[in-house]
Amino acid sequence: MAEDEKVNIAGIVTDVGNTKMKKTGSWRTEIPTVNMDICTGCGICKQFCPDGCIVIENKKCIIDYDYCKGCLICENVCPFKSITSKREDK
């Protein structure tokens, strides 16, 4: 095997925090959506997002769907239940 064809052993993360280098949104089967009428911009979802694809702008949560994998941690941690999910149609 050539040096540039390294194979990672399953379950080992070799480049932590590399999500922003690869658009991974196509992996998603569930998509989180934010109800802007309920969102307070508290930032808890941003703190827990493992892919760093949530920002708070004008006191509202904005999800970058190019990088969101649909893990729905944001939905589970939102104390105001402003984030819900649905099956994504592709």
Tab-separated table of C-alpha atoms in Angstrom:
chain	number	residue	atom	x	y	z
A	1	MET	CA	0.000	0.000	0.000
A	2	ALA	CA	1.334	3.426	-0.912
A	3	GLU	CA	2.186	5.883	1.874
A	4	ASP	CA	-0.638	8.239	0.802
A	5	GLU	CA	-3.201	5.411	1.030
A	6	LYS	CA	-3.181	4.999	4.807
A	7	VAL	CA	-6.177	3.186	6.248
A	8	ASN	CA	-7.475	4.244	9.651
A	9	ILE	CA	-8.425	1.538	12.094
A	10	ALA	CA	-12.186	1.684	12.719
A	11	GLY	CA	-13.209	3.838	15.639
A	12	ILE	CA	-10.009	5.851	15.852
A	13	VAL	CA	-10.265	9.589	15.317
A	14	THR	CA	-6.924	10.753	13.992
A	15	ASP	CA	-7.748	14.388	13.180
A	16	VAL	CA	-9.908	15.791	15.947
A	17	GLY	CA	-11.885	18.872	14.929
A	18	ASN	CA	-11.546	18.358	11.187
A	19	THR	CA	-15.284	18.702	10.470
A	20	LYS	CA	-14.880	22.164	8.966
A	21	MET	CA	-12.445	20.728	6.418
A	22	LYS	CA	-15.056	18.332	5.008
A	23	LYS	CA	-18.695	19.010	4.197
A	24	THR	CA	-20.438	16.182	6.013
A	25	GLY	CA	-24.066	17.320	5.850
A	26	SER	CA	-24.867	14.703	3.222
A	27	TRP	CA	-24.527	11.997	5.901
A	28	ARG	CA	-27.601	13.312	7.686
A	29	THR	CA	-30.881	11.367	7.814
A	30	GLU	CA	-32.566	13.647	10.371
A	31	ILE	CA	-32.441	17.432	10.112
A	32	PRO	CA	-32.763	19.809	13.061
A	33	THR	CA	-34.811	22.963	12.506
A	34	VAL	CA	-34.955	26.025	14.717
A	35	ASN	CA	-38.201	27.785	15.592
A	36	MET	CA	-36.951	31.379	15.616
A	37	ASP	CA	-40.030	32.518	17.544
A	38	ILE	CA	-38.973	30.356	20.495
A	39	CYS	CA	-35.151	30.478	20.276
A	40	THR	CA	-33.594	32.846	22.824
A	41	GLY	CA	-30.025	32.513	21.575
A	42	CYS	CA	-28.867	31.103	24.911
A	43	GLY	CA	-26.079	29.178	23.131
A	44	ILE	CA	-26.457	25.845	24.901
A	45	CYS	CA	-26.920	24.088	21.558
A	46	LYS	CA	-23.726	25.713	20.288
A	47	GLN	CA	-21.788	24.524	23.340
A	48	PHE	CA	-22.857	20.915	22.854
A	49	CYS	CA	-22.635	20.671	19.052
A	50	PRO	CA	-19.816	18.160	18.416
A	51	ASP	CA	-19.253	19.485	14.900
A	52	GLY	CA	-19.171	23.198	15.713
A	53	CYS	CA	-21.778	23.974	13.077
A	54	ILE	CA	-23.987	26.227	15.216
A	55	VAL	CA	-23.474	29.953	15.645
A	56	ILE	CA	-25.511	32.530	17.518
A	57	GLU	CA	-26.379	35.607	15.474
A	58	ASN	CA	-28.742	38.354	16.622
A	59	LYS	CA	-29.669	36.194	19.629
A	60	LYS	CA	-30.772	33.304	17.417
A	61	CYS	CA	-29.313	29.859	16.699
A	62	ILE	CA	-28.110	29.351	13.118
A	63	ILE	CA	-27.197	25.833	11.947
A	64	ASP	CA	-24.748	25.361	9.080
A	65	TYR	CA	-26.326	22.423	7.256
A	66	ASP	CA	-23.232	21.864	5.114
A	67	TYR	CA	-21.552	20.422	8.204
A	68	CYS	CA	-24.448	19.273	10.428
A	69	LYS	CA	-24.542	15.468	10.601
A	70	GLY	CA	-27.970	15.372	12.225
A	71	CYS	CA	-26.911	13.912	15.563
A	72	LEU	CA	-29.713	15.965	17.197
A	73	ILE	CA	-27.768	16.692	20.366
A	74	CYS	CA	-28.883	20.313	19.892
A	75	GLU	CA	-32.529	19.229	20.004
A	76	ASN	CA	-31.965	17.241	23.170
A	77	VAL	CA	-30.141	19.992	25.088
A	78	CYS	CA	-32.315	22.976	24.123
A	79	PRO	CA	-34.087	24.037	27.340
A	80	PHE	CA	-36.734	25.954	25.366
A	81	LYS	CA	-37.513	23.125	22.902
A	82	SER	CA	-36.946	25.529	20.016
A	83	ILE	CA	-35.115	22.855	17.995
A	84	THR	CA	-37.096	20.017	16.491
A	85	SER	CA	-36.192	17.415	13.924
A	86	LYS	CA	-37.707	15.652	10.980
A	87	ARG	CA	-36.640	13.015	8.505
A	88	GLU	CA	-34.654	14.607	5.720
A	89	ASP	CA	-35.819	13.909	2.191
A	90	LYS	CA	-32.951	13.704	-0.260
